[in-house]
């Protein structure tokens, strides 16, 4: 299974692609899509760059599923709204290609990758490097995107086991409190 992770941002959106075979993880690609070459006030053009960039990544690497970070609310409402629009462009590009999209918070990803939800970016980068056996540290945005893909690889296996359980067992277990999936 090939998973595409997306760390949305209006200026820089990270992407990471991993292959999953049982418990084995394999690095495929990672990088960023940037809009810094456009005027800050040209929101429609920036959203189009993100939409087109995600569509190109999807076309090139042909993932089977995607994982996207859920937007957090910060102290600046305007920044939160802009980030939400960037995220919306990314999710729309994914679902327009009929790709299933799972969502995880930054805390869920950090717990899955570094063992605790307050991990700093350098810790996530180092753990992603270790888990994927990379020769060097990935950039912070690409590391977060790879972390989301890895998180989904682990959660996907758990969800598959839950799906195989009987309907009664699924109703009573209540153990999984993961991200949303569309």
mmCIF file of C-alpha atoms in Angstrom:
data_model
loop_
_atom_site.group_PDB
_atom_site.id
_atom_site.type_symbol
_atom_site.label_atom_id
_atom_site.label_comp_id
_atom_site.label_asym_id
_atom_site.label_seq_id
_atom_site.Cartn_x
_atom_site.Cartn_y
_atom_site.Cartn_z
ATOM 1 C CA UNK A 1 0.000 0.000 0.000
ATOM 2 C CA UNK A 2 1.281 3.471 -0.837
ATOM 3 C CA UNK A 3 0.307 6.383 1.444
ATOM 4 C CA UNK A 4 0.628 10.097 0.733
ATOM 5 C CA UNK A 5 0.973 12.376 3.762
ATOM 6 C CA UNK A 6 0.172 16.084 3.485
ATOM 7 C CA UNK A 7 1.189 18.808 5.947
ATOM 8 C CA UNK A 8 -0.829 21.772 4.653
ATOM 9 C CA UNK A 9 0.380 25.340 4.767
ATOM 10 C CA UNK A 10 -0.392 28.413 2.716
ATOM 11 C CA UNK A 11 3.266 29.264 2.106
ATOM 12 C CA UNK A 12 4.749 25.759 2.290
ATOM 13 C CA UNK A 13 2.872 22.468 2.064
ATOM 14 C CA UNK A 14 4.869 19.344 2.821
ATOM 15 C CA UNK A 15 4.258 15.998 1.170
ATOM 16 C CA UNK A 16 5.636 12.555 1.887
ATOM 17 C CA UNK A 17 5.035 9.206 0.245
ATOM 18 C CA UNK A 18 5.705 5.859 1.922
ATOM 19 C CA UNK A 19 5.115 2.266 0.911
ATOM 20 C CA UNK A 20 3.756 -0.114 3.524
ATOM 21 C CA UNK A 21 4.192 -3.877 3.337
ATOM 22 C CA UNK A 22 2.974 -5.447 6.572
ATOM 23 C CA UNK A 23 5.078 -3.783 9.270
ATOM 24 C CA UNK A 24 7.787 -2.662 6.826
ATOM 25 C CA UNK A 25 7.871 0.990 5.815
ATOM 26 C CA UNK A 26 9.655 2.189 2.703
ATOM 27 C CA UNK A 27 10.473 5.749 1.731
ATOM 28 C CA UNK A 28 9.307 6.748 -1.753
ATOM 29 C CA UNK A 29 9.505 10.549 -1.942
ATOM 30 C CA UNK A 30 9.032 13.786 -0.054
ATOM 31 C CA UNK A 31 9.211 17.497 -0.650
ATOM 32 C CA UNK A 32 7.336 20.749 -0.503
ATOM 33 C CA UNK A 33 4.965 22.791 -2.592
ATOM 34 C CA UNK A 34 5.573 26.502 -2.086
ATOM 35 C CA UNK A 35 3.586 29.616 -2.899
ATOM 36 C CA UNK A 36 6.167 32.142 -1.709
ATOM 37 C CA UNK A 37 6.824 33.251 -5.292
ATOM 38 C CA UNK A 38 3.294 34.703 -5.453
ATOM 39 C CA UNK A 39 1.990 37.901 -3.882
ATOM 40 C CA UNK A 40 0.787 37.336 -0.316
ATOM 41 C CA UNK A 41 -2.538 38.969 -1.157
ATOM 42 C CA UNK A 42 -3.257 36.712 -4.138
ATOM 43 C CA UNK A 43 -5.032 33.962 -2.212
ATOM 44 C CA UNK A 44 -6.809 32.375 -5.213
ATOM 45 C CA UNK A 45 -3.530 31.950 -7.110
ATOM 46 C CA UNK A 46 -1.828 30.464 -4.062
ATOM 47 C CA UNK A 47 -4.678 27.982 -3.519
ATOM 48 C CA UNK A 48 -4.482 26.972 -7.184
ATOM 49 C CA UNK A 49 -0.743 26.279 -6.847
ATOM 50 C CA UNK A 50 -1.479 24.012 -3.871
ATOM 51 C CA UNK A 51 -4.351 22.247 -5.649
ATOM 52 C CA UNK A 52 -2.308 21.689 -8.808
ATOM 53 C CA UNK A 53 0.782 20.672 -6.840
ATOM 54 C CA UNK A 54 -1.095 18.013 -4.867
ATOM 55 C CA UNK A 55 -2.688 16.741 -8.084
ATOM 56 C CA UNK A 56 0.790 16.432 -9.666
ATOM 57 C CA UNK A 57 2.176 14.572 -6.652
ATOM 58 C CA UNK A 58 -0.820 12.248 -6.720
ATOM 59 C CA UNK A 59 -0.397 11.631 -10.465
ATOM 60 C CA UNK A 60 3.340 10.962 -10.175
ATOM 61 C CA UNK A 61 3.359 8.648 -7.146
ATOM 62 C CA UNK A 62 -0.091 7.015 -7.415
ATOM 63 C CA UNK A 63 -0.864 6.590 -3.684
ATOM 64 C CA UNK A 64 -3.638 4.287 -2.499
ATOM 65 C CA UNK A 65 -4.620 6.535 0.427
ATOM 66 C CA UNK A 66 -3.802 9.925 1.904
ATOM 67 C CA UNK A 67 -3.405 11.386 5.387
ATOM 68 C CA UNK A 68 -3.756 15.112 6.074
ATOM 69 C CA UNK A 69 -3.107 17.098 9.226
ATOM 70 C CA UNK A 70 -6.189 18.581 10.885
ATOM 71 C CA UNK A 71 -5.974 22.356 11.249
ATOM 72 C CA UNK A 72 -5.407 23.648 14.744
ATOM 73 C CA UNK A 73 -6.823 26.924 16.034
ATOM 74 C CA UNK A 74 -4.113 29.361 17.034
ATOM 75 C CA UNK A 75 -4.191 32.815 18.590
ATOM 76 C CA UNK A 76 -4.576 34.591 15.230
ATOM 77 C CA UNK A 77 -8.019 33.852 13.722
ATOM 78 C CA UNK A 78 -7.004 35.225 10.309
ATOM 79 C CA UNK A 79 -4.028 32.840 10.119
ATOM 80 C CA UNK A 80 -6.275 29.943 11.118
ATOM 81 C CA UNK A 81 -8.756 30.811 8.362
ATOM 82 C CA UNK A 82 -6.004 31.063 5.742
ATOM 83 C CA UNK A 83 -4.511 27.744 6.840
ATOM 84 C CA UNK A 84 -7.966 26.189 6.663
ATOM 85 C CA UNK A 85 -8.341 27.371 3.083
ATOM 86 C CA UNK A 86 -4.934 25.928 2.150
ATOM 87 C CA UNK A 87 -5.913 22.653 3.781
ATOM 88 C CA UNK A 88 -9.220 22.702 1.912
ATOM 89 C CA UNK A 89 -7.412 23.092 -1.418
ATOM 90 C CA UNK A 90 -5.214 20.089 -0.556
ATOM 91 C CA UNK A 91 -8.102 17.868 0.568
ATOM 92 C CA UNK A 92 -10.149 18.845 -2.475
ATOM 93 C CA UNK A 93 -7.271 17.926 -4.795
ATOM 94 C CA UNK A 94 -7.063 14.515 -3.115
ATOM 95 C CA UNK A 95 -10.762 13.696 -3.179
ATOM 96 C CA UNK A 96 -11.069 14.992 -6.757
ATOM 97 C CA UNK A 97 -8.760 12.086 -7.647
ATOM 98 C CA UNK A 98 -11.032 9.640 -5.748
ATOM 99 C CA UNK A 99 -8.406 9.133 -3.052
ATOM 100 C CA UNK A 100 -9.546 8.234 0.468
ATOM 101 C CA UNK A 101 -8.386 10.831 2.983
ATOM 102 C CA UNK A 102 -7.726 10.240 6.686
ATOM 103 C CA UNK A 103 -7.144 13.122 9.075
ATOM 104 C CA UNK A 104 -4.907 13.279 12.130
ATOM 105 C CA UNK A 105 -4.039 16.065 14.536
ATOM 106 C CA UNK A 106 -0.448 17.125 15.020
ATOM 107 C CA UNK A 107 -0.595 15.622 18.519
ATOM 108 C CA UNK A 108 -1.744 12.235 17.156
ATOM 109 C CA UNK A 109 1.079 12.244 14.606
ATOM 110 C CA UNK A 110 3.699 13.257 17.172
ATOM 111 C CA UNK A 111 2.525 10.523 19.559
ATOM 112 C CA UNK A 112 2.727 7.921 16.798
ATOM 113 C CA UNK A 113 6.177 9.052 15.616
ATOM 114 C CA UNK A 114 8.001 10.331 18.701
ATOM 115 C CA UNK A 115 6.030 8.740 21.534
ATOM 116 C CA UNK A 116 4.576 11.957 22.955
ATOM 117 C CA UNK A 117 2.327 14.679 21.620
ATOM 118 C CA UNK A 118 4.602 17.595 22.515
ATOM 119 C CA UNK A 119 7.557 16.509 20.363
ATOM 120 C CA UNK A 120 9.450 19.374 18.733
ATOM 121 C CA UNK A 121 10.012 19.482 14.974
ATOM 122 C CA UNK A 122 13.647 18.275 15.269
ATOM 123 C CA UNK A 123 12.450 15.217 17.240
ATOM 124 C CA UNK A 124 9.881 14.388 14.545
ATOM 125 C CA UNK A 125 12.530 14.847 11.853
ATOM 126 C CA UNK A 126 14.970 12.528 13.661
ATOM 127 C CA UNK A 127 12.354 9.836 14.269
ATOM 128 C CA UNK A 128 11.121 9.943 10.664
ATOM 129 C CA UNK A 129 14.737 9.633 9.527
ATOM 130 C CA UNK A 130 15.206 6.618 11.802
ATOM 131 C CA UNK A 131 11.893 4.908 10.938
ATOM 132 C CA UNK A 132 12.430 5.264 7.190
ATOM 133 C CA UNK A 133 16.206 4.691 7.346
ATOM 134 C CA UNK A 134 16.934 7.942 5.522
ATOM 135 C CA UNK A 135 20.542 9.063 4.978
ATOM 136 C CA UNK A 136 19.765 12.579 6.262
ATOM 137 C CA UNK A 137 17.126 14.612 8.037
ATOM 138 C CA UNK A 138 14.093 15.492 5.930
ATOM 139 C CA UNK A 139 12.978 19.131 5.982
ATOM 140 C CA UNK A 140 10.484 20.021 8.725
ATOM 141 C CA UNK A 141 7.415 20.200 6.456
ATOM 142 C CA UNK A 142 8.325 17.015 4.581
ATOM 143 C CA UNK A 143 9.059 15.260 7.905
ATOM 144 C CA UNK A 144 5.606 16.163 9.221
ATOM 145 C CA UNK A 145 4.028 14.877 5.991
ATOM 146 C CA UNK A 146 6.016 11.634 6.180
ATOM 147 C CA UNK A 147 5.001 11.379 9.844
ATOM 148 C CA UNK A 148 1.339 11.631 8.839
ATOM 149 C CA UNK A 149 1.801 8.874 6.255
ATOM 150 C CA UNK A 150 3.518 6.666 8.861
ATOM 151 C CA UNK A 151 0.753 7.423 11.379
ATOM 152 C CA UNK A 152 -1.844 6.333 8.851
ATOM 153 C CA UNK A 153 0.145 3.181 8.068
ATOM 154 C CA UNK A 154 -0.004 2.222 11.749
ATOM 155 C CA UNK A 155 -3.612 3.322 12.253
ATOM 156 C CA UNK A 156 -4.677 1.683 8.992
ATOM 157 C CA UNK A 157 -3.472 -1.706 10.208
ATOM 158 C CA UNK A 158 -5.409 -1.257 13.450
ATOM 159 C CA UNK A 159 -8.520 -0.162 11.567
ATOM 160 C CA UNK A 160 -8.286 -3.211 9.272
ATOM 161 C CA UNK A 161 -8.186 -5.492 12.326
ATOM 162 C CA UNK A 162 -11.213 -3.696 13.775
ATOM 163 C CA UNK A 163 -13.079 -4.003 10.478
ATOM 164 C CA UNK A 164 -12.548 -7.780 10.547
ATOM 165 C CA UNK A 165 -14.039 -8.022 14.035
ATOM 166 C CA UNK A 166 -17.666 -8.975 14.403
ATOM 167 C CA UNK A 167 -20.183 -6.114 14.505
ATOM 168 C CA UNK A 168 -20.721 -6.727 18.231
ATOM 169 C CA UNK A 169 -17.001 -6.612 18.971
ATOM 170 C CA UNK A 170 -16.631 -3.359 17.030
ATOM 171 C CA UNK A 171 -19.485 -1.713 18.929
ATOM 172 C CA UNK A 172 -18.200 -2.713 22.332
ATOM 173 C CA UNK A 173 -14.456 -2.238 21.911
ATOM 174 C CA UNK A 174 -14.455 1.586 21.741
ATOM 175 C CA UNK A 175 -10.656 1.512 21.794
ATOM 176 C CA UNK A 176 -9.940 3.449 18.616
ATOM 177 C CA UNK A 177 -10.271 7.210 18.843
ATOM 178 C CA UNK A 178 -8.314 8.143 15.744
ATOM 179 C CA UNK A 179 -8.694 10.803 13.124
ATOM 180 C CA UNK A 180 -11.535 11.161 10.702
ATOM 181 C CA UNK A 181 -11.651 9.331 7.382
ATOM 182 C CA UNK A 182 -13.699 10.355 4.370
#
